[in-house]
mmCIF file of C-alpha atoms in Angstrom:
data_model
loop_
_atom_site.group_PDB
_atom_site.id
_atom_site.type_symbol
_atom_site.label_atom_id
_atom_site.label_comp_id
_atom_site.label_asym_id
_atom_site.label_seq_id
_atom_site.Cartn_x
_atom_site.Cartn_y
_atom_site.Cartn_z
ATOM 1 C CA MET I 1 -11.653 148.624 4.689
ATOM 2 C CA GLN I 2 -12.888 147.645 8.381
ATOM 3 C CA PRO I 3 -14.829 149.902 11.277
ATOM 4 C CA LEU I 4 -12.567 151.205 13.528
ATOM 5 C CA SER I 5 -14.921 149.520 16.362
ATOM 6 C CA LEU I 6 -12.885 146.488 15.007
ATOM 7 C CA VAL I 7 -9.990 147.340 17.410
ATOM 8 C CA GLU I 8 -12.767 146.637 20.723
ATOM 9 C CA GLU I 9 -13.677 143.582 19.349
ATOM 10 C CA LYS I 10 -12.644 140.315 21.363
ATOM 11 C CA ASN I 11 -11.608 137.768 18.651
ATOM 12 C CA PHE I 12 -9.373 140.630 16.496
ATOM 13 C CA ARG I 13 -7.467 141.451 20.318
ATOM 14 C CA GLU I 14 -6.760 137.717 20.337
ATOM 15 C CA PHE I 15 -5.815 137.300 17.456
ATOM 16 C CA VAL I 16 -3.300 140.432 17.396
ATOM 17 C CA LEU I 17 -2.077 139.206 20.811
ATOM 18 C CA HIS I 18 -1.568 135.564 19.460
ATOM 19 C CA ILE I 19 0.607 137.105 17.003
ATOM 20 C CA ASP I 20 2.744 139.271 18.963
ATOM 21 C CA PRO I 21 1.598 139.573 22.708
ATOM 22 C CA ARG I 22 4.140 142.566 23.132
ATOM 23 C CA LEU I 23 1.622 144.568 21.277
ATOM 24 C CA THR I 24 -0.776 147.333 22.811
ATOM 25 C CA ILE I 25 -4.030 147.728 20.598
ATOM 26 C CA PRO I 26 -5.091 151.380 20.995
ATOM 27 C CA CYS I 27 -9.034 151.726 21.716
ATOM 28 C CA ARG I 28 -11.340 153.296 19.201
ATOM 29 C CA ASN I 29 -11.401 156.460 21.076
ATOM 30 C CA THR I 30 -7.731 156.940 20.795
ATOM 31 C CA MET I 31 -7.627 155.253 16.995
ATOM 32 C CA THR I 32 -9.907 158.397 16.449
ATOM 33 C CA HIS I 33 -9.208 161.362 18.304
ATOM 34 C CA THR I 34 -5.400 160.928 18.495
ATOM 35 C CA ILE I 35 -3.644 158.826 16.157
ATOM 36 C CA LEU I 36 -5.775 159.501 12.877
ATOM 37 C CA PRO I 37 -5.577 162.943 13.455
ATOM 38 C CA ASN I 38 -1.911 163.074 14.008
ATOM 39 C CA LEU I 39 -1.068 160.558 11.015
ATOM 40 C CA TYR I 40 -3.390 162.782 8.800
ATOM 41 C CA ARG I 41 -1.295 166.108 10.053
ATOM 42 C CA GLU I 42 1.574 164.399 9.630
ATOM 43 C CA ALA I 43 0.504 163.561 5.987
ATOM 44 C CA LYS I 44 -0.997 166.889 5.261
ATOM 45 C CA ALA I 45 2.570 168.729 6.203
ATOM 46 C CA LYS I 46 4.688 166.436 4.137
ATOM 47 C CA LEU I 47 2.202 166.924 1.121
ATOM 48 C CA ILE I 48 2.178 170.389 1.577
ATOM 49 C CA LYS I 49 5.934 170.598 1.759
ATOM 50 C CA GLU I 50 6.114 168.458 -1.470
ATOM 51 C CA LEU I 51 3.670 170.796 -3.161
ATOM 52 C CA GLU I 52 5.661 173.956 -2.122
ATOM 53 C CA GLY I 53 8.330 172.747 -4.986
ATOM 54 C CA ILE I 54 5.836 172.446 -7.558
ATOM 55 C CA LYS I 55 5.203 175.126 -10.212
ATOM 56 C CA GLN I 56 1.816 173.865 -11.987
ATOM 57 C CA VAL I 57 -1.117 171.336 -10.827
ATOM 58 C CA ALA I 58 -3.749 170.209 -12.459
ATOM 59 C CA LEU I 59 -7.031 169.396 -10.645
ATOM 60 C CA ILE I 60 -9.610 166.852 -11.221
ATOM 61 C CA THR I 61 -12.969 167.806 -9.069
ATOM 62 C CA ASP I 62 -16.357 166.305 -9.132
ATOM 63 C CA CYS I 63 -19.729 166.540 -6.818
ATOM 64 C CA TRP I 64 -21.975 164.074 -5.884
ATOM 65 C CA THR I 65 -25.157 163.066 -3.790
ATOM 66 C CA SER I 66 -24.537 160.018 -1.552
ATOM 67 C CA ILE I 67 -27.194 157.100 -0.860
ATOM 68 C CA ASN I 68 -27.997 159.121 2.106
ATOM 69 C CA ASN I 69 -29.242 162.073 0.268
ATOM 70 C CA GLU I 70 -25.666 164.125 1.307
ATOM 71 C CA GLY I 71 -23.655 166.490 -1.027
ATOM 72 C CA TYR I 72 -20.416 165.682 -1.461
ATOM 73 C CA MET I 73 -17.257 167.610 -3.468
ATOM 74 C CA THR I 74 -13.705 165.641 -4.173
ATOM 75 C CA VAL I 75 -10.926 167.526 -5.378
ATOM 76 C CA THR I 76 -7.475 165.444 -6.258
ATOM 77 C CA VAL I 77 -4.518 167.427 -7.678
ATOM 78 C CA TYR I 78 -1.947 165.891 -10.344
ATOM 79 C CA TYR I 79 1.478 166.926 -10.478
ATOM 80 C CA LEU I 80 4.758 165.870 -12.369
ATOM 81 C CA SER I 81 7.529 164.894 -9.231
ATOM 82 C CA ASP I 82 11.234 166.036 -9.639
ATOM 83 C CA LYS I 83 11.654 162.237 -11.305
ATOM 84 C CA LEU I 84 9.042 163.552 -14.077
ATOM 85 C CA LYS I 85 6.345 160.776 -12.686
ATOM 86 C CA MET I 86 2.860 161.721 -12.360
ATOM 87 C CA VAL I 87 1.593 161.952 -8.838
ATOM 88 C CA SER I 88 -2.194 162.353 -8.133
ATOM 89 C CA ARG I 89 -3.256 162.977 -4.366
ATOM 90 C CA VAL I 90 -6.645 163.444 -3.029
ATOM 91 C CA LEU I 91 -6.318 167.162 -1.495
ATOM 92 C CA ASN I 92 -10.092 166.680 0.560
ATOM 93 C CA THR I 93 -13.597 165.179 0.413
ATOM 94 C CA ILE I 94 -15.699 167.566 1.586
ATOM 95 C CA MET I 95 -19.632 167.287 2.851
ATOM 96 C CA ILE I 96 -21.406 170.029 0.735
ATOM 97 C CA GLU I 97 -24.372 171.632 3.074
ATOM 98 C CA GLU I 98 -25.303 174.429 0.821
ATOM 99 C CA SER I 99 -26.934 173.440 -2.637
ATOM 100 C CA HIS I 100 -24.361 172.620 -5.563
ATOM 101 C CA THR I 101 -24.779 176.160 -6.998
ATOM 102 C CA ALA I 102 -21.729 177.624 -8.819
ATOM 103 C CA MET I 103 -21.284 180.465 -6.741
ATOM 104 C CA ASN I 104 -21.014 177.509 -3.768
ATOM 105 C CA SER I 105 -18.747 175.160 -5.327
ATOM 106 C CA ALA I 106 -16.438 178.000 -6.502
ATOM 107 C CA LYS I 107 -16.147 179.002 -2.944
ATOM 108 C CA GLU I 108 -15.367 175.564 -1.898
ATOM 109 C CA LEU I 109 -12.915 175.367 -4.449
ATOM 110 C CA ARG I 110 -10.753 178.224 -3.354
ATOM 111 C CA LYS I 111 -11.433 177.920 0.162
ATOM 112 C CA ILE I 112 -9.669 174.110 -0.639
ATOM 113 C CA MET I 113 -6.714 175.746 -2.896
ATOM 114 C CA THR I 114 -6.077 178.251 -0.291
ATOM 115 C CA GLU I 115 -5.710 175.427 2.460
ATOM 116 C CA TRP I 116 -3.180 173.925 0.195
ATOM 117 C CA ASN I 117 -1.076 176.852 -1.146
ATOM 118 C CA LEU I 118 -2.365 176.260 -4.741
ATOM 119 C CA MET I 119 -4.195 179.277 -5.507
ATOM 120 C CA ASN I 120 -1.333 180.219 -7.861
ATOM 121 C CA LYS I 121 -0.333 177.046 -9.454
ATOM 122 C CA ILE I 122 -3.591 175.714 -11.040
ATOM 123 C CA SER I 123 -2.803 175.044 -14.929
ATOM 124 C CA GLY I 124 -6.046 173.472 -15.478
ATOM 125 C CA VAL I 125 -9.383 171.877 -13.665
ATOM 126 C CA VAL I 126 -10.818 168.840 -15.240
ATOM 127 C CA THR I 127 -14.649 168.220 -14.271
ATOM 128 C CA ASP I 128 -17.855 166.827 -15.643
ATOM 129 C CA ASN I 129 -20.055 169.082 -18.010
ATOM 130 C CA ALA I 130 -22.452 169.923 -15.362
ATOM 131 C CA ALA I 131 -22.968 173.832 -16.004
ATOM 132 C CA ASN I 132 -22.781 174.767 -12.025
ATOM 133 C CA ILE I 133 -19.048 172.893 -11.529
ATOM 134 C CA VAL I 134 -18.154 174.504 -15.288
ATOM 135 C CA LYS I 135 -19.194 178.049 -14.410
ATOM 136 C CA ALA I 136 -17.386 177.850 -10.805
ATOM 137 C CA VAL I 137 -14.101 176.578 -12.255
ATOM 138 C CA SER I 138 -14.452 178.960 -15.402
ATOM 139 C CA ASP I 139 -16.140 182.022 -14.516
ATOM 140 C CA ILE I 140 -16.452 182.576 -11.205
ATOM 141 C CA ASN I 141 -12.434 181.197 -10.679
ATOM 142 C CA ASN I 142 -11.120 181.992 -14.117
ATOM 143 C CA TRP I 143 -9.274 178.979 -14.091
ATOM 144 C CA ARG I 144 -9.190 176.809 -17.279
ATOM 145 C CA TYR I 145 -11.544 174.366 -17.609
ATOM 146 C CA VAL I 146 -10.854 171.029 -18.945
ATOM 147 C CA PRO I 147 -14.214 169.009 -20.199
ATOM 148 C CA CYS I 148 -13.344 165.325 -18.733
ATOM 149 C CA PHE I 149 -12.837 162.969 -22.006
ATOM 150 C CA ALA I 150 -14.665 159.791 -20.113
ATOM 151 C CA HIS I 151 -17.408 162.002 -19.142
ATOM 152 C CA THR I 152 -17.959 163.067 -22.799
ATOM 153 C CA LEU I 153 -17.696 160.218 -24.427
ATOM 154 C CA SER I 154 -20.112 158.507 -21.629
ATOM 155 C CA LEU I 155 -22.496 161.093 -22.847
ATOM 156 C CA ALA I 156 -21.814 160.270 -26.371
ATOM 157 C CA VAL I 157 -22.627 156.605 -26.404
ATOM 158 C CA LYS I 158 -25.791 157.204 -24.077
ATOM 159 C CA ASP I 159 -27.468 159.712 -26.323
ATOM 160 C CA ALA I 160 -26.236 157.215 -29.833
ATOM 161 C CA VAL I 161 -27.888 154.345 -28.016
ATOM 162 C CA LEU I 162 -31.343 156.188 -26.874
ATOM 163 C CA LYS I 163 -31.253 157.613 -30.285
ATOM 164 C CA ASN I 164 -31.177 154.367 -32.209
ATOM 165 C CA LYS I 165 -35.018 152.645 -31.479
ATOM 166 C CA ASP I 166 -33.633 149.401 -32.013
ATOM 167 C CA PHE I 167 -30.990 149.232 -29.921
ATOM 168 C CA LYS I 168 -33.340 151.282 -26.999
ATOM 169 C CA THR I 169 -35.688 148.550 -27.424
ATOM 170 C CA ILE I 170 -33.146 145.705 -27.060
ATOM 171 C CA LEU I 171 -31.537 147.563 -24.064
ATOM 172 C CA THR I 172 -34.941 147.958 -22.196
ATOM 173 C CA ASN I 173 -36.160 144.325 -23.220
ATOM 174 C CA CYS I 174 -32.431 143.324 -21.190
ATOM 175 C CA ARG I 175 -33.170 145.718 -18.373
ATOM 176 C CA ASP I 176 -36.799 144.410 -17.783
ATOM 177 C CA ILE I 177 -35.427 140.637 -17.789
ATOM 178 C CA VAL I 178 -32.623 141.625 -15.316
ATOM 179 C CA THR I 179 -34.959 143.301 -12.956
ATOM 180 C CA TYR I 180 -37.235 140.056 -13.324
ATOM 181 C CA PHE I 181 -34.788 137.673 -12.015
ATOM 182 C CA HIS I 182 -33.710 140.015 -9.313
ATOM 183 C CA GLN I 183 -36.717 140.323 -7.834
ATOM 184 C CA SER I 184 -37.984 136.513 -7.880
ATOM 185 C CA ASN I 185 -35.753 134.107 -6.126
ATOM 186 C CA LEU I 186 -37.783 131.024 -7.704
ATOM 187 C CA ALA I 187 -37.021 132.460 -11.280
ATOM 188 C CA ASN I 188 -33.398 133.211 -10.548
ATOM 189 C CA ILE I 189 -33.051 129.365 -8.827
ATOM 190 C CA LYS I 190 -34.853 128.315 -12.052
ATOM 191 C CA LEU I 191 -32.409 130.148 -14.288
ATOM 192 C CA ILE I 192 -29.571 128.824 -12.470
ATOM 193 C CA THR I 193 -30.550 124.858 -12.472
ATOM 194 C CA LEU I 194 -31.280 125.782 -16.481
ATOM 195 C CA ILE I 195 -27.769 127.085 -16.941
ATOM 196 C CA ILE I 196 -25.914 124.078 -15.186
#
């Protein structure tokens, strides 16, 4: 994915005009404030129309904190099409400007479900095992909570590994070796010459 400023770069414009001189390349401002919002509105209206005919949906939601320490939540809807094909669509990724409490998460989930007219169609919500999101889904919103199998399996494997003293020692040693070679350019070059 490229930044929208690409449309203003001289080489890109020359490249596109070389391919087809009839093309008019919009500026970044037009892309940002007109073209992309219009495409989003069209796609959203089409998906809302499609979801009107769906009787039940499942959701997956996850919250995380970015490298910039900003909190986000993504909600994805899953449903069967009229041809019995499973369809998934990301409904929203939002910045959470409040703390990730159960009450705040429940409020944001309800807001997204209302926006997409899905409040009465939710058959279940898959999330990780974090207490706040489990409470938001099952206790506050009274939706069926479905624990994420991949997350649960990951936790079980991590727990088993950490409880095995010998494996934990091997893992720690491996991490130390990798860290050493990542932090030392000379050691990394020496390693590469030994391998080759």
